[in-house]
Short mmCIF file of C-alpha atoms and ligand atoms in Angstrom, two decimals:
data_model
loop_
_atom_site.label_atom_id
_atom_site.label_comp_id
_atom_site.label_asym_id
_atom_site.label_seq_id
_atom_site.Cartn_x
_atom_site.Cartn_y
_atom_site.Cartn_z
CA UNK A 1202 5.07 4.20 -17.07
CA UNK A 1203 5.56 5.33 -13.42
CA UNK A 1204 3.14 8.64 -12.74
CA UNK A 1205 3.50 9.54 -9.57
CA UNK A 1206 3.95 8.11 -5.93
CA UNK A 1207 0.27 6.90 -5.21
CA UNK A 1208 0.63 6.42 -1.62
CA UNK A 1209 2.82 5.77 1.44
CA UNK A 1210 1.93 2.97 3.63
CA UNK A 1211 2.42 3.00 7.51
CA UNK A 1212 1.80 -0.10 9.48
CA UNK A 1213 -0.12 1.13 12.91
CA UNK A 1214 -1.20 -1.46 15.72
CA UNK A 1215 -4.00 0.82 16.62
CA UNK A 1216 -5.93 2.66 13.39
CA UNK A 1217 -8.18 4.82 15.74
CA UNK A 1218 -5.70 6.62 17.66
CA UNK A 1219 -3.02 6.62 14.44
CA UNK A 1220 -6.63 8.37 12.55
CA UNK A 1221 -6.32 10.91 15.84
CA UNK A 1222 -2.79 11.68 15.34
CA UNK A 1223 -3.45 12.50 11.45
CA UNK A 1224 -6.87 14.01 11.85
CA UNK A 1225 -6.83 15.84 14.70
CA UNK A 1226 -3.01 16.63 15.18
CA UNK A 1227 -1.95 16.89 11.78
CA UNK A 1228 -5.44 18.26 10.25
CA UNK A 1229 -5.78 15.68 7.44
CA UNK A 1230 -9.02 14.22 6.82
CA UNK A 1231 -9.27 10.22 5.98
CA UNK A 1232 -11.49 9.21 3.03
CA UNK A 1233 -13.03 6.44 5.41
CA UNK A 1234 -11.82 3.12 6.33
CA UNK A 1235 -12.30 -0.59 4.60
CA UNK A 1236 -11.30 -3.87 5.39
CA UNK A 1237 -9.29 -5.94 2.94
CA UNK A 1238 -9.75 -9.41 3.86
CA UNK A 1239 -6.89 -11.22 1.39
CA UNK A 1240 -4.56 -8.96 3.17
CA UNK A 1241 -6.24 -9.09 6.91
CA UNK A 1242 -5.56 -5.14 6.95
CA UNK A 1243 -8.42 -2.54 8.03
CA UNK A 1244 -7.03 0.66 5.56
CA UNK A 1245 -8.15 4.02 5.87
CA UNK A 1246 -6.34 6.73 3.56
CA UNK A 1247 -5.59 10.21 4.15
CA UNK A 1248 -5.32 12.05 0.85
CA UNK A 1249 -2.39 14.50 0.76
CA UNK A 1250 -1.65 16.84 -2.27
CA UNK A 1251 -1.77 14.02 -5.46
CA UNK A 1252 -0.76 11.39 -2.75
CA UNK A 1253 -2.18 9.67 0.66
CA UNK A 1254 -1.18 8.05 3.63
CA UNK A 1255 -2.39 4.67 3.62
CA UNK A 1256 -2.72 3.63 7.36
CA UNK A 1257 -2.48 -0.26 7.85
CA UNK A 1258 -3.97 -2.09 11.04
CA UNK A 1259 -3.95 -5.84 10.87
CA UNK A 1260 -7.26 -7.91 11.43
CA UNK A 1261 -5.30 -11.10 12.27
CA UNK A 1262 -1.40 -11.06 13.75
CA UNK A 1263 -0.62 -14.09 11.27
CA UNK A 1264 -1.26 -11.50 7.98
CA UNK A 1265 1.47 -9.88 6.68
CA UNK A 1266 1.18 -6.21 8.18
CA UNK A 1267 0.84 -8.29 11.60
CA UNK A 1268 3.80 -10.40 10.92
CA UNK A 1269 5.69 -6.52 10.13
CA UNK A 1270 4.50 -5.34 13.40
CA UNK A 1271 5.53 -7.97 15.25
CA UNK A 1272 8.71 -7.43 13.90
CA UNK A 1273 9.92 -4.75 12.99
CA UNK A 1274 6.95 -2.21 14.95
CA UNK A 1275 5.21 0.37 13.83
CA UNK A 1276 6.46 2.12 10.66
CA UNK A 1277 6.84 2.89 7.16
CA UNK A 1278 5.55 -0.48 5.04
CA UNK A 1279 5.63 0.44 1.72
CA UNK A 1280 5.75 3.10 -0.94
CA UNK A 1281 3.07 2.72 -3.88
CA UNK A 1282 3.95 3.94 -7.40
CA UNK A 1283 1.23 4.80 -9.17
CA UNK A 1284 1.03 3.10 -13.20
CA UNK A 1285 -0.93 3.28 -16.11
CA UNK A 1286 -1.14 -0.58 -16.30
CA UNK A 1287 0.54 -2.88 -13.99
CA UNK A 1288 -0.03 -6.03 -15.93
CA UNK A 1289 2.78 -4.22 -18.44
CA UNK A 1290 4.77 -3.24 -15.41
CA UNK A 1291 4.79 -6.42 -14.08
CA UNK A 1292 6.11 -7.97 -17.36
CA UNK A 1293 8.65 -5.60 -18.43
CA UNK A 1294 10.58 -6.18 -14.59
CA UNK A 1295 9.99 -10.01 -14.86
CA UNK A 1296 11.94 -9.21 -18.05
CA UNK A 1297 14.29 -7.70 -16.28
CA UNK A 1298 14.84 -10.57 -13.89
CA UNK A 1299 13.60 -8.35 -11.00
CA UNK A 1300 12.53 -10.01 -8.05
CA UNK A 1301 8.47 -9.95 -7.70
CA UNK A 1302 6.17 -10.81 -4.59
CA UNK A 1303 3.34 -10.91 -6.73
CA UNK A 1304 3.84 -12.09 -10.10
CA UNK A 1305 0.07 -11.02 -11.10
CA UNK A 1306 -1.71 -7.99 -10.12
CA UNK A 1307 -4.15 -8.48 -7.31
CA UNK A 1308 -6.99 -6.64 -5.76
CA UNK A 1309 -5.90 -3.75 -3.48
CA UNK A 1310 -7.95 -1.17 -1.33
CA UNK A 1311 -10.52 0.63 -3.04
CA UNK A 1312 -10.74 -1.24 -6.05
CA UNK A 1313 -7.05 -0.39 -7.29
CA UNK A 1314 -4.85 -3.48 -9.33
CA UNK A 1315 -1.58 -3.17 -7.37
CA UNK A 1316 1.33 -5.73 -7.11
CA UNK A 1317 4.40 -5.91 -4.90
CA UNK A 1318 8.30 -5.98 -5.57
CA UNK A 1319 10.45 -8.00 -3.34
CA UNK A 1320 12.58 -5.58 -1.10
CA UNK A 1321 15.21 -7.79 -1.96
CA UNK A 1322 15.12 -6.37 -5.87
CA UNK A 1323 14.87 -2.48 -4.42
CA UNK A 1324 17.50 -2.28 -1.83
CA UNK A 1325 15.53 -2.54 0.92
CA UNK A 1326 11.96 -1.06 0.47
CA UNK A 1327 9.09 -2.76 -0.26
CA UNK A 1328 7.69 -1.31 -3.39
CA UNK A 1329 3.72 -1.64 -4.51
CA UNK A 1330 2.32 -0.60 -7.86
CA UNK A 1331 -0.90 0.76 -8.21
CA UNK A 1332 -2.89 0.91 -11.03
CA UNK A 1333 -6.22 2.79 -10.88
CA UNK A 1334 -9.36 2.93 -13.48
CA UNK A 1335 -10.34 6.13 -14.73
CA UNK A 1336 -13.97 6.98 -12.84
CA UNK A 1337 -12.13 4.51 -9.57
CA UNK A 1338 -11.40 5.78 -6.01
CA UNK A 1339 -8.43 8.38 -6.67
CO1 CO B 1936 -0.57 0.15 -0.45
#
């Protein structure tokens, strides 16, 4: 079951001054920032409303939000949809024949289980579901 969108991701090539454009432009305030290492991202989310922005800087060029910058610039990366239990999800669009980048869930930022559609299978965006524990980072 889909909830809600949990987050939109934007790929940045410089998280400090993309935090002063939503902080101090746009008067958001970021829940801090954390390094995910299997993804070579440094994330920092803004909440907004029942979503955030998820702002992406890459660690390492040769890790996928590097590779995106590289070629397609800053931007949108993906939309998150937030589940109840993305193991289910997972298996019911496998079902489905759907195209998956991530046939298991995997560890995300701040302790979420979140998994990725191929672009391919959504007409062009790159889709993430996010499942978060009860008591987790919201
Ligand atoms: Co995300």
């Amino acid at each position: 079951m889909i909830r809600k969108i949990d987050h939109i991701a934007i790929a940045v090539r410089d998280l400090a001054a993309a935090l002063r454009f939503w902080e101090e432009t746009l008067g958001l305030k970021a829940t801090g920032t954390e390094v995910v290492e299997e993804q070579k991202v440094r994330v920092a989310f803004l909440p907004v409303g029942e979503s955030k922005i998820e702002l992406l800087e890459p660690t390492d060029p040769e890790g996928p939000v590097g590779k995106f910058l590289a070629r397609s610039g800053e931007g949108v990366h993906h939309i998150a949809l937030r589940v109840d239990d993305v193991s289910a999800e997972l298996a019911r669009l496998k079902g489905l024949g759907v195209r998956l980048i991530d046939e298991e869930p995997r560890r995300g930022a701040g302790g979420a289980r979140i998994a990725f559609i191929h672009p391919k299978a959504t007409l062009g965006v790159l889709l993430e579901l996010c499942q978060r524990d009860e008591g987790g980072l919201e």
